[in-house]
Structures are given as C-alpha cells and as structure tokens.
Coordinates of C-alpha atoms and ligand atoms in Angstrom, one line a residue:
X1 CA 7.5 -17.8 19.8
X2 CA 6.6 -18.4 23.4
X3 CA 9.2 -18.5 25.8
X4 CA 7.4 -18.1 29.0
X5 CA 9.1 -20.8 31.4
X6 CA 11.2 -22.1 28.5
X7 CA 14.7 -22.8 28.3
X8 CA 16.7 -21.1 26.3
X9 CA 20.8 -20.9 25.7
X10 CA 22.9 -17.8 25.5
X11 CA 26.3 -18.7 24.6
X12 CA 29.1 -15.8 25.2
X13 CA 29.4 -13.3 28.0
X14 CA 29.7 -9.7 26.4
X15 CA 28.4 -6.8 25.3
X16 CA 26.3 -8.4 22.6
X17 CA 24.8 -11.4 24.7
X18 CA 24.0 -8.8 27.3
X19 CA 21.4 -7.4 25.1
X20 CA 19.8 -10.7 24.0
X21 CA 20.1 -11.8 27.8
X22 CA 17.6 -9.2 28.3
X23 CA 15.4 -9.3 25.7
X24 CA 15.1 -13.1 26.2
X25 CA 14.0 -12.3 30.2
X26 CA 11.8 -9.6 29.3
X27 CA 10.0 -12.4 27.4
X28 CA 10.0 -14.5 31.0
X29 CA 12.4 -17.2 29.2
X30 CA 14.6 -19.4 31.7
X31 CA 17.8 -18.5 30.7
X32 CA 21.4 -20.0 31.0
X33 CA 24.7 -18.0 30.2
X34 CA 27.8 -19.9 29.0
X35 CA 30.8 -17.9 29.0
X36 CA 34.1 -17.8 30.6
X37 CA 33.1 -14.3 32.0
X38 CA 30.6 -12.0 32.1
X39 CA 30.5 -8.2 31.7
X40 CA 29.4 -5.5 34.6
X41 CA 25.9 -5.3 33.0
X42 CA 25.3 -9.4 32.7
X43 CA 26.4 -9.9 36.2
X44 CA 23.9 -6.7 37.0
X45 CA 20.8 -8.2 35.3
X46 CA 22.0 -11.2 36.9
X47 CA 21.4 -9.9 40.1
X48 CA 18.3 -7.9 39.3
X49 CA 16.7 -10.9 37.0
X50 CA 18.1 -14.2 37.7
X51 CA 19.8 -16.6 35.1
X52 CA 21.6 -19.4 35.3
X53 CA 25.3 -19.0 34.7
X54 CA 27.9 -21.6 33.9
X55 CA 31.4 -20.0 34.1
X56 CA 33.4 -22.0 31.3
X57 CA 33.4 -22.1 27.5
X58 CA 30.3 -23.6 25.4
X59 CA 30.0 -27.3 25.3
X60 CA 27.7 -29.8 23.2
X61 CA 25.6 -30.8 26.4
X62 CA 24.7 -27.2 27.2
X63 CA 21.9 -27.2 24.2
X64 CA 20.0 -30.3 26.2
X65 CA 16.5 -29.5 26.8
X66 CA 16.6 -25.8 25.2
X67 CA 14.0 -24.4 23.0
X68 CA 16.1 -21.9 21.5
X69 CA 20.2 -20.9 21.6
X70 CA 21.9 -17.6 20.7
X71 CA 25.8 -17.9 19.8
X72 CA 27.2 -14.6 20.7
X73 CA 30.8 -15.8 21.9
X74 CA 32.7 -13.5 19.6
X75 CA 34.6 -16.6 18.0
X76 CA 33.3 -17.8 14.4
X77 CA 34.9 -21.9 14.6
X78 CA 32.6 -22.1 18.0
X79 CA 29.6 -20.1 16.9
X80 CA 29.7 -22.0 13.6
X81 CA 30.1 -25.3 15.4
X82 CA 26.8 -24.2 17.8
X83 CA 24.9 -23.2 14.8
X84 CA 25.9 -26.8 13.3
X85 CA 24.9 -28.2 15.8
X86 CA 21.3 -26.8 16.3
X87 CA 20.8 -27.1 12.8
X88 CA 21.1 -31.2 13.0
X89 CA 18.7 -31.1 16.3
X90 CA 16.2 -28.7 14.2
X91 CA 16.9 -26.3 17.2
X92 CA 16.2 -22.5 16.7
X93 CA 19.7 -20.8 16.4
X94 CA 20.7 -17.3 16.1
X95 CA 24.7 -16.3 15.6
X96 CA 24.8 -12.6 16.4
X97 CA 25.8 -10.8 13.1
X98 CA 25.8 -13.9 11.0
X99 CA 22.9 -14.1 8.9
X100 CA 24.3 -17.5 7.0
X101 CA 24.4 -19.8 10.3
X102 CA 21.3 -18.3 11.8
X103 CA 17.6 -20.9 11.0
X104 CA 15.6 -17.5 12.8
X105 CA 16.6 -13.7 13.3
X106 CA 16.0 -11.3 16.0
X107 CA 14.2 -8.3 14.5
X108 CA 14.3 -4.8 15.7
X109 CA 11.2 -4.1 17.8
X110 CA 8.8 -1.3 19.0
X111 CA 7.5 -3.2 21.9
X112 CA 3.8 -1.6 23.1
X113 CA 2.9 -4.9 24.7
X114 CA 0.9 -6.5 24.0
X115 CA 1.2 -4.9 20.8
X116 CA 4.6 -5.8 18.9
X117 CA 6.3 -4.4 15.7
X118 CA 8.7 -6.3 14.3
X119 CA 10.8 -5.2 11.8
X120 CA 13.8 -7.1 9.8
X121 CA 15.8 -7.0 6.7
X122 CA 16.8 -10.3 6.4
X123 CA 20.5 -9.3 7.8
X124 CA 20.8 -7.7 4.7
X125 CA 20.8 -4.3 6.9
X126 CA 20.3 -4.4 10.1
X127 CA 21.3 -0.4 10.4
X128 CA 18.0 0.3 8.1
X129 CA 16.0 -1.6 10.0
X130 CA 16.8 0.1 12.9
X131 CA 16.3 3.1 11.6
X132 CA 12.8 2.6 10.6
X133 CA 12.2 1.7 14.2
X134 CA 13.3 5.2 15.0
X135 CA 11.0 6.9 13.0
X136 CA 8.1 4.1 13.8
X137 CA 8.8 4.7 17.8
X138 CA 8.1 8.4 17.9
X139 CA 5.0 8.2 15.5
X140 CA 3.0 5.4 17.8
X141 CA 2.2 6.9 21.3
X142 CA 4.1 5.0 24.4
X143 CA 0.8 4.4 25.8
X144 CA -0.9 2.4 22.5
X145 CA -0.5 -1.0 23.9
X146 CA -3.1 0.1 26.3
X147 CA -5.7 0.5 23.4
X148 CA -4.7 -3.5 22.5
X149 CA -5.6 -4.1 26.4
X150 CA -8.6 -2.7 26.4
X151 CA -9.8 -3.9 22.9
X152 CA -8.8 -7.1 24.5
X153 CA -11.0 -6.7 27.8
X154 CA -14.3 -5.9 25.0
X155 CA -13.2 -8.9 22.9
X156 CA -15.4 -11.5 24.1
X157 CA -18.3 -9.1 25.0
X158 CA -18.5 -8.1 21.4
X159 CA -18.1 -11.1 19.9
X160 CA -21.1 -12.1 21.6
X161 CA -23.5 -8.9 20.9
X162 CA -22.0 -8.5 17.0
X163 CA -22.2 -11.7 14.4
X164 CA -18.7 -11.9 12.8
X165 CA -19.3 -10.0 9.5
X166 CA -20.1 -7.0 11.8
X167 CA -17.4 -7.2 14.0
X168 CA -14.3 -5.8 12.0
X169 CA -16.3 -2.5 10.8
X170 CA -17.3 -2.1 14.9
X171 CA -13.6 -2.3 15.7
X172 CA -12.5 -0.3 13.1
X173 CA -15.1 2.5 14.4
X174 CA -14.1 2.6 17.5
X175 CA -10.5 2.5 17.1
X176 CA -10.7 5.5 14.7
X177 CA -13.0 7.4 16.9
X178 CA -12.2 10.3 19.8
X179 CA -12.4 7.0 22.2
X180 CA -8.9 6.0 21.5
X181 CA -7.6 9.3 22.9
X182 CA -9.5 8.5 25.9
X183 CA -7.8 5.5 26.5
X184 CA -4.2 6.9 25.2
X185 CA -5.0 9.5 27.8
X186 CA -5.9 6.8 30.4
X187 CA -9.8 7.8 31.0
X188 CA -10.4 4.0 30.7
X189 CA -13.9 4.5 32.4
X190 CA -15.0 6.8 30.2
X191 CA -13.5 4.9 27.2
X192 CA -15.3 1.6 28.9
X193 CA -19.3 4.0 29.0
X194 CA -18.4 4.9 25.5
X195 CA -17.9 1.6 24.1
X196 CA -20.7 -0.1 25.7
X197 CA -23.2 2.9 24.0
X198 CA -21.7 2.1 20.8
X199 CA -22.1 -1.3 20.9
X200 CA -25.6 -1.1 22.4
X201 CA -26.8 0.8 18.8
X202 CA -24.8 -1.2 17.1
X203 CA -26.5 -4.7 18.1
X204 CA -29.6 -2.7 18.0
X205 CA -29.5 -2.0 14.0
X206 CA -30.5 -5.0 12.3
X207 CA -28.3 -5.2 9.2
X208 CA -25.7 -2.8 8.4
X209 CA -26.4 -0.8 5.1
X210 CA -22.8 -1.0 2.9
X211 CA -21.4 1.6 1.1
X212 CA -19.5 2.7 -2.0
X213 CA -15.8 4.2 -2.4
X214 CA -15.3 5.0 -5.9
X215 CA -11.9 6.2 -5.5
X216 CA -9.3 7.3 -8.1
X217 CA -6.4 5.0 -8.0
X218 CA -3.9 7.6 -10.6
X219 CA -2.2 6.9 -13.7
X220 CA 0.2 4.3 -11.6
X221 CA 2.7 5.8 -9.2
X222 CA 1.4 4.6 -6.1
X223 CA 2.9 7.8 -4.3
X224 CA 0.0 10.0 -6.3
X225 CA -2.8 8.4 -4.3
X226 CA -4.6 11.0 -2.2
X227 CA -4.5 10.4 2.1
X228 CA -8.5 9.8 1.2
X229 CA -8.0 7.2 -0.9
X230 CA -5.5 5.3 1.2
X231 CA -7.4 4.9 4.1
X232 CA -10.7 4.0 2.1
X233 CA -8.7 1.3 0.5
X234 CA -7.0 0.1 3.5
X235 CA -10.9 -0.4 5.2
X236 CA -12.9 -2.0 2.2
X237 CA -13.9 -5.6 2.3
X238 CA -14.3 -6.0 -1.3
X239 CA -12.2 -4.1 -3.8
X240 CA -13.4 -4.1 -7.6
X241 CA -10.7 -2.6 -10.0
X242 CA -10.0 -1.9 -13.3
X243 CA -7.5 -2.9 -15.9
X244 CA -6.1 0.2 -15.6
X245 CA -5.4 0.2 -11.9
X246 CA -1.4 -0.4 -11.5
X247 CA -0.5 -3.5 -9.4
X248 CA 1.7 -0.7 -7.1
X249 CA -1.7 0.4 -6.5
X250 CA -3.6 -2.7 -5.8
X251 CA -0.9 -3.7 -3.1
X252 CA -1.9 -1.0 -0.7
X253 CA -5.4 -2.1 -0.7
X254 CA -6.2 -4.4 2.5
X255 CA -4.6 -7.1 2.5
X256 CA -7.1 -9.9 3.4
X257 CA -10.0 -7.8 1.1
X258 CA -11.7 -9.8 -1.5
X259 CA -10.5 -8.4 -5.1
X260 CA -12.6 -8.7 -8.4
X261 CA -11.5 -7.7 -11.5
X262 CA -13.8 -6.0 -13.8
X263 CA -12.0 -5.9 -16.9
X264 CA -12.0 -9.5 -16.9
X265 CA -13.7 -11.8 -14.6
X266 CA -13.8 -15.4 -14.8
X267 CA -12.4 -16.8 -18.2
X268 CA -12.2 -14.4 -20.8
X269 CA -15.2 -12.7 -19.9
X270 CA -15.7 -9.0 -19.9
X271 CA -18.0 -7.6 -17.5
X272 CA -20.6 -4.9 -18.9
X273 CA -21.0 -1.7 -17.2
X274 CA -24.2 -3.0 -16.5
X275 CA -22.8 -6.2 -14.4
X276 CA -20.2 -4.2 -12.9
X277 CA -23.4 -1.4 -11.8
X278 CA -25.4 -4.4 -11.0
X279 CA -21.9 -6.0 -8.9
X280 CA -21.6 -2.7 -6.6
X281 CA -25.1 -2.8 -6.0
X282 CA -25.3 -6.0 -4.8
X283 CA -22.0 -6.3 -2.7
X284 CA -22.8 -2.6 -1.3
X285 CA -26.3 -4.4 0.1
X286 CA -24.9 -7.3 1.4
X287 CA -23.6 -5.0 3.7
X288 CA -20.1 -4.6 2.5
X289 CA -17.9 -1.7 2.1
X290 CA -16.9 -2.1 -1.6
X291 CA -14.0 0.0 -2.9
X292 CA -14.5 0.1 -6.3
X293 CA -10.7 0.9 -7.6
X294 CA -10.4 3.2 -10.9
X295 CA -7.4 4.2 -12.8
X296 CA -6.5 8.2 -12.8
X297 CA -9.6 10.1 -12.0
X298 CA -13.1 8.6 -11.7
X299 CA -15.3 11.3 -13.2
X300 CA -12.7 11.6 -16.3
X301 CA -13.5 9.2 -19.0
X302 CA -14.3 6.8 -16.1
X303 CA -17.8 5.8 -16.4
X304 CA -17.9 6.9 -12.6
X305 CA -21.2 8.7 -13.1
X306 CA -23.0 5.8 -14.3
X307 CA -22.4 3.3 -11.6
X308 CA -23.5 6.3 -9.1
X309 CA -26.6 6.6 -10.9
X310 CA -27.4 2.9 -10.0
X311 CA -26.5 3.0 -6.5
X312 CA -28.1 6.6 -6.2
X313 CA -31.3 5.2 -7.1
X314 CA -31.0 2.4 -4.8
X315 CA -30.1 4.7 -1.8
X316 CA -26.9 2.9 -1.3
X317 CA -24.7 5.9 0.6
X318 CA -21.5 6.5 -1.3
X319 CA -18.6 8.9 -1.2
X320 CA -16.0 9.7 -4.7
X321 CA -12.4 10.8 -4.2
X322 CA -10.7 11.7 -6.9
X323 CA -7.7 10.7 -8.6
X324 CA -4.8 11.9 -10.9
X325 CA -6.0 12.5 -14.1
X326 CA -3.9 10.4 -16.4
X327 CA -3.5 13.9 -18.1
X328 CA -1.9 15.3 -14.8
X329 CA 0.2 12.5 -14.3
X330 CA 1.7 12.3 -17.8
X331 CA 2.4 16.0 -18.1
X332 CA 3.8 16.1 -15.0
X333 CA 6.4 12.9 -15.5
X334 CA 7.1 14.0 -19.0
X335 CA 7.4 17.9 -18.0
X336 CA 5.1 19.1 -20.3
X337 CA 3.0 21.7 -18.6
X338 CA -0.3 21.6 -19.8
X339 CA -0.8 24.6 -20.4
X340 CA 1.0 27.8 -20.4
X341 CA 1.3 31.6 -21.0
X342 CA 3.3 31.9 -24.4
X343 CA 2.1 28.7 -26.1
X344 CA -1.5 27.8 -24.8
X345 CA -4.6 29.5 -22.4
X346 CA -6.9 26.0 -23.2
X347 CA -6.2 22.2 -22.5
X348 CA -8.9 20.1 -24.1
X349 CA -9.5 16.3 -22.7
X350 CA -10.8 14.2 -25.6
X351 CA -11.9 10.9 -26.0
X352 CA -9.7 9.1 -28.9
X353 CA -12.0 6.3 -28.6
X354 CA -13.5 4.5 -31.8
X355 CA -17.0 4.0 -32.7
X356 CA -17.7 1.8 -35.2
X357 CA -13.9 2.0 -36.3
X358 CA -14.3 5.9 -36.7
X359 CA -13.7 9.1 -34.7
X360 CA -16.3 11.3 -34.2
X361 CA -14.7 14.6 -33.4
X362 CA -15.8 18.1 -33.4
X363 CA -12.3 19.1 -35.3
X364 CA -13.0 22.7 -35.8
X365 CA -13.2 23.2 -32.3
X366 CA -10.0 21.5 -31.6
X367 CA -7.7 23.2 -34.2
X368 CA -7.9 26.0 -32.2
X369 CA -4.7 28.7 -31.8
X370 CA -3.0 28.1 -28.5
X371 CA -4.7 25.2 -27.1
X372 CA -3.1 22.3 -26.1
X373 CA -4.9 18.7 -26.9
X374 CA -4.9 15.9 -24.6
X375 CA -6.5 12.6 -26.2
X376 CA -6.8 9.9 -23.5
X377 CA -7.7 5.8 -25.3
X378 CA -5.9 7.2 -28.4
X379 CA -3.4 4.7 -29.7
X380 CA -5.7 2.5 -31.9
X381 CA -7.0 5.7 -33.7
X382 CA -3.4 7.5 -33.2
X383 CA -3.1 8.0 -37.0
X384 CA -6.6 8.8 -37.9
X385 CA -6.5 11.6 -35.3
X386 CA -3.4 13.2 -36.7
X387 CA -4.6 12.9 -40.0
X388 CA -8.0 14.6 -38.7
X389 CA -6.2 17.6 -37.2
X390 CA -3.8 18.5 -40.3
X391 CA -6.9 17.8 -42.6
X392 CA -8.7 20.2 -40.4
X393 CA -6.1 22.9 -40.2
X394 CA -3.7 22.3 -38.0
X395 CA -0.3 22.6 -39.4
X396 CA 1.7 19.3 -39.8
X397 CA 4.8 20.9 -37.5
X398 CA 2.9 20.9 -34.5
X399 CA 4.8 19.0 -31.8
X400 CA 2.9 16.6 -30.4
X401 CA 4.0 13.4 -27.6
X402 CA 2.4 10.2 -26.7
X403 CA 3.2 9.0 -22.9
X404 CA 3.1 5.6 -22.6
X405 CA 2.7 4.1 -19.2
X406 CA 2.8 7.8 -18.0
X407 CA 4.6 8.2 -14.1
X408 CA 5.3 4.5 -14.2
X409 CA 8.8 3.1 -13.7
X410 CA 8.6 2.6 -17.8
X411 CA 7.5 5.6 -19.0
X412 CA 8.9 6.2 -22.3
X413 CA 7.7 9.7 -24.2
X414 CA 7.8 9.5 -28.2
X415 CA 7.9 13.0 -29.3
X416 CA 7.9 14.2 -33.3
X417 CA 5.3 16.7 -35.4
X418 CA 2.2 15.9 -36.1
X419 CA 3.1 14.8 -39.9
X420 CA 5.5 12.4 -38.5
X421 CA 4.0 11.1 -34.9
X422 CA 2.7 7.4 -36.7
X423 CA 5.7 6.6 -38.4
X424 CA 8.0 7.6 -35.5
X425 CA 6.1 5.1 -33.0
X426 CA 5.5 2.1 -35.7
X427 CA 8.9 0.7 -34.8
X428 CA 8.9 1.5 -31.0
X429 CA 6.7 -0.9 -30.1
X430 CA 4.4 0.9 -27.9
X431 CA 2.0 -0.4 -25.3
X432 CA -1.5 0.9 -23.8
X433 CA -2.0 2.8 -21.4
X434 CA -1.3 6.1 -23.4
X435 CA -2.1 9.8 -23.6
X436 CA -1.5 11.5 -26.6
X437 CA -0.5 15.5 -26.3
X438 CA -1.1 17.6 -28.9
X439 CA 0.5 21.5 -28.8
X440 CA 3.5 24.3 -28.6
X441 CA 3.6 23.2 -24.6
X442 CA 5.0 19.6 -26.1
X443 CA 8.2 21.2 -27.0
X444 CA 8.9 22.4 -23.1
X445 CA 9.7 18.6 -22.2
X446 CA 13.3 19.2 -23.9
X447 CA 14.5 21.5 -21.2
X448 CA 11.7 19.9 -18.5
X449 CA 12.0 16.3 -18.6
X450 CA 12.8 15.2 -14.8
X451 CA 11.6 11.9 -14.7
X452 CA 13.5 8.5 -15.8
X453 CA 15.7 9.0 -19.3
X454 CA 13.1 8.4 -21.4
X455 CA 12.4 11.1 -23.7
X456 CA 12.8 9.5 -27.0
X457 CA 12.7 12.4 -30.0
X458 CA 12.1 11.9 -33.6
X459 CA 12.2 14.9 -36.0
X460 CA 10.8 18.1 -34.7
Ligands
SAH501 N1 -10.2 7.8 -15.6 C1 -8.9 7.7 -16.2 C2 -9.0 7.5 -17.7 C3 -9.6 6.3 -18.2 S1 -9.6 6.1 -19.9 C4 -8.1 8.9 -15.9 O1 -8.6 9.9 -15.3 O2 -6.9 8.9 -16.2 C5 -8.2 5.2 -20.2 C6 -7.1 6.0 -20.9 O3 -6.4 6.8 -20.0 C7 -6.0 5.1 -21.5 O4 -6.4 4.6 -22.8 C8 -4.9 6.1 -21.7 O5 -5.1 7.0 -22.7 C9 -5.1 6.9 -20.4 N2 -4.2 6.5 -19.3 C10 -4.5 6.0 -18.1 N3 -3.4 5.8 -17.4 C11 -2.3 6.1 -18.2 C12 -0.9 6.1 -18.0 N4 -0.4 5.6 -16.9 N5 -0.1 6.5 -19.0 C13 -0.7 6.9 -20.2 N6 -2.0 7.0 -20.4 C14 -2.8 6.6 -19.4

C-alpha cells in the first residue's frame, strides 16, 4: 500500500504503537497519535520525525479522512470498537495482537528498499515468522537493494534494445553473473561498462537458440532434488513433466512457467515419445528454456536417451542432471540397503514391464546367489515375475518387498517370501508407483525401517 503523504491513525501511546509509529513514517505516511500519553521513545520520534499528536483517548472522529488505522491502546472494548468501526467504513484496520478484528496484518519484514520481503503467518505465529526473518536477514547481503536500483536505472534501456521474450533470460544472466558482486561491492561504474557490453551482444544475436534441461525430479520427496536441478527448474519457461513427477515436485518449478503434461495432454490423449521428442524440439527452438521434468533418474528406465538423440541431431544444446533412482529412494525410506556384505555383492535394475502381456526376462541370470533384484514398472506382472524366479530356481522363501509410493508421505512397504508376495498384496489395495525388491537384504528393513510406520509384514 502507498502511504506516501497519506493519513493514517495510530491509536494508543505505548511500547507497541511506538513501533508501528515508526514503521508507518519510515513509509513517509502522515501520521496522527491518539493516546492519553506517550512513551520516551514516541515523544523522541516525535521530535526527530514529526506526527501529529492528540493527547486524549480515541474518539469516532479521529478515523475522518484516514487511509489506514492501527488500534494499539492496550484495552480490547476500545480496540474492538475501532476495529468495528473501520470495518463498517471498509477502512484498513489492524489491532496489535488480534488477528480476529484485524481486515490486513503487518508482516515481519527484511526491508532492502526498494526490495521488500514480507513474511506472515496469518497471526497464527507471529514468533515463527519472525524467526524466519532472522535466518532470511543474514543470508541477503545489506547492500542487495542496490542491485534492485541499479536493475531499475537499466530497466527502460533494456526494454528498448531486447523484445520482451528476451528480456527475462538477459536479467536473469546478469543478475547471476560476477556483475552483481560489483554492485554488492559498490563498483557501480564498472557494473554500469559491464552491463552495457552484455547488452550490446545480446541485441546483436538475432534469435536466442533455447535449450534443454532434462532433469531428474526423484521418486517424490521434494527434499531429494539435487541444488542443479533446483535452479534449472526455478529458470525454465516451459516445464514438460511426467506422470511420475510428484506434485511436491512440480511446486518448486517457476511459478509463472508454462507446464505440459506428457502423460496426458489434452483429453485423454497420450503423447508418444515421438510427440513428446518432437515437443522439446520445437519449444527448445522457439527459443525457450524447456525443463523437461522426469520422475527418479532420467537415464534409468527414463527414455532420457531418446529425446537427446532428437535434439542432438538438431544441435539444440542441452545439459542432464540426474535424479534419485526410484531404487535409491525406496531402499533408502524402507531401509533396505541395496546391497550388502553378508547377503548380496550385485543389485540388478530390471524392467518388470510387459510386452505383449508377457515378460521377457533373462531368468538364469537373475537367480543368481547373493544378488539382490530391483524390478522397477512391476506391479501388473508382480505375480508372473515371482512365479518366473521360483520356476527358475530361486527358492520360494526368499524375502522379497514391494515399496509403494517409495519416500512419499504414504509409503507403505508389503513384505512376505516370494511364494506368498501376490496373495499378501491382493487385499492391500496397492497403487502405482512401485518397486519391487527381491533378496536376503529385504529382511534388514525389520531392524532398519526409519521412515513413517509403514512396514506392513506378512509371513516371512
Ligand atoms: N526414471 C525413473 C523410473 C521410471 S519407470 C527412476 O529412475 O526412478 C517407472 C517406475 O519407477 C514405476 O513403475 C515404479 O516401479 C518406479 N517408481 C518410480 N517412483 C516410485 C516411487 N516413488 N515409489 C515406488 N516406485 C517408484
């Protein structure tokens, strides 16, 4: 809100309106005090500042011609009655401490003017908010509202040498590059001479070239995103996900980015791999920066390659960061280390996915002695792979656990042997996504199980 030469109504005299008193004139408000008295520090900033004092209690007349009252006289009937009051004139109340009978709250702030943080808990806790500014104040330097200045002082000069779909990618360069520091550091001339040579190449380039993020998004749990990944996702203009892609996951990506959904775009449609490599291609050379948003790891069962091989070919630059496996990220939640020096020396990733409504496996090589199995897309063909492994060899007693919606708030592990695996989760009423572990390191998650009580056992 804009207070500049407004008029605004602080009612009370103590500790409490002192604060707001100031805040209020550091904004450049008019302000007027009503209060019978006023503390040492009001009657200071009084001096110092200038307000308008009127020594007697609050009275209907005062909130004439304001723009915005605080109630801070320390007695609910009159700070309820002021709050009434502004509520029937629609006029913007705040009662100190009384989130019911405020229509607007005064966050805590980092002020870097003309830079502002606000942050607020809804008066729900006020102590929290607080201390997130704490944290928040010694992480931004003192000096960044200088960088808003002089981005500011370039504004119009760029938006005349840059069309629009340019400009946000320019900003974003500059304000991540070493001339930041320069300005932190208050070398505003050299900051200016650097600017002005990047802008200079940059109106001289004709069309920017996009590029082509393809970024592991992990099994779910937003907090297994690598730094990499974060930032890519917080600078694409276009984000194209998966199914598998957990909505934690989605939230961090930028906000006002343009999200399309591969695993099913408009109506019911599926798009192919090939749309989806022919979708990149295009976005990437409109000139976009197109995050294109995988669950777990991209080059595991993710089809990654393939849409590199497209852009490769087109010369579209591109960068991959990888991504918890969902085998990772399911062992690790349902503490079952993958591997392990009594029970198994191999981990094996399998496809469990059908072809034609049948598994082709190379089973000898996976009833191997100490080896644990890891079978990603395996809960349509869940029974026809344990039947596989005992018809193969493997003995109908080996533990085995399917992780379903591994590291995410509702992970649930089903554990029983082999033999008994299908049965056990017929009645559970499982959902996709889930991993299916096969091996000896299965029956560590008894004395290993850390995350969420969800270990569910059936006969083992
Ligand atoms: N690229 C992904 C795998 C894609 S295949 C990765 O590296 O994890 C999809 C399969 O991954 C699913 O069918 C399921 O078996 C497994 N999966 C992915 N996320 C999962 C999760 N949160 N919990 C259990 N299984 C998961």
């Amino acid at each position: 809100m804009n207070l500049r030469g407004r008029h605004c109504l602080v009612a009370g005299g103590g500790e409490v309106a002192t604060r707001k008193v100031d805040l209020l004139l550091q904004a450049g408000a008019r302000v007027t005090v009503v209060a019978p008295s006023l503390t040492e520090s009001l009657q200071t900033l009084r001096d110092e500042q200038g307000f308008t004092y009127c020594p007697r209690p609050f009275a209907p007349p005062d909130l004439d011609d304001c723009v915005l009252v605080i109630a801070a006289t320390g007695e609910e009937a009159i700070n309820r009655e002021i709050s009434t009051l502004c509520q029937a004139r629609s006029l913007p109340v705040n009662v100190v401490d009384q989130a019911e009978l405020c229509s607007f709250i005064m966050p805590a702030i980092i002020d870097r003017s003309p830079l502002m943080i606000a942050i607020s808990s809804g008066g729900a806790a006020p102590v929290l908010s607080r201390l997130l500014r704490g944290r928040l104040e010694s992480l931004i330097p003192a000096t960044y509202g200088r960088l808003a200045r002089f981005a500011a002082r370039f504004r119009p000069t760029v938006k005349q040498r840059l069309p629009f779909e340019r400009r946000r990618a320019f900003w974003e360069q500059i304000l991540q590059s070493s001339i930041t520091e320069l300005v932190l550091t208050g070398r505003e001339a050299e900051a200016d001479a650097r600017l002005e040579e990047t802008l200079r190449q940059a109106a001289e380039r004709p069309t920017m070239t996009g590029e082509v993020y393809l970024v592991g998004g992990g099994p779910g749990d937003p907090d297994l995103l690598t730094f990499r990944a974060l930032r890519l996702m917080q600078q694409a203009d276009v984000v194209v996900y998966d199914r598998l892609v957990s909505q934690a996951v989605l939230d961090l990506t930028r906000r006002d980015a343009q999200r399309i959904y591969a695993g099913k775009a408009r109506g019911d449609h599926t798009l192919s791999q090939t749309e989806i490599n022919r979708l990149l291609l295009e976005l990437a050379r409109a000139g976009q920066r197109v995050l294109r948003l995988k669950g777990g790891d991209p080059f595991i069962f993710g089809r990654g390659g393939e849409e590199l091989e497209t852009l490769a070919q087109a010369g579209i630059p591109f960068q991959v960061v990888p991504g918890v496996t969902a085998a990772s990220g399911c062992a690790a939640y349902a503490g079952i280390p993958l591997t392990h020096r009594d029970y198994a020396h191999t981990c094996v990733f399998v496809s469990g996915h059908l072809h034609d409504g049948s598994l082709s496996l190379n089973w000898p090589s996976l009833i191997q002695p100490r080896q644990t199995l890891v079978f990603y897309m395996g809960l349509n063909s869940l029974e026809a792979i344990c039947t596989g492994l005992m018809e193969h060899g493997m003995a109908a007693t080996m533990p085995a656990a399917l992780v379903e919606h591994g590291t995410l708030p509702e992970q649930r592990v089903h554990k029983a042997t082999l033999a008994d695996l299908p049965r056990h989760i017929e009645t559970a009423n499982v959902q996709p996504p889930c991993l299916l572990i096969v091996g000896e390191v299965v029956k560590l998650n008894r004395d290993l199980a850390w995350f969420g009580q969800t270990a569910t056992g059936g006969t083992m």
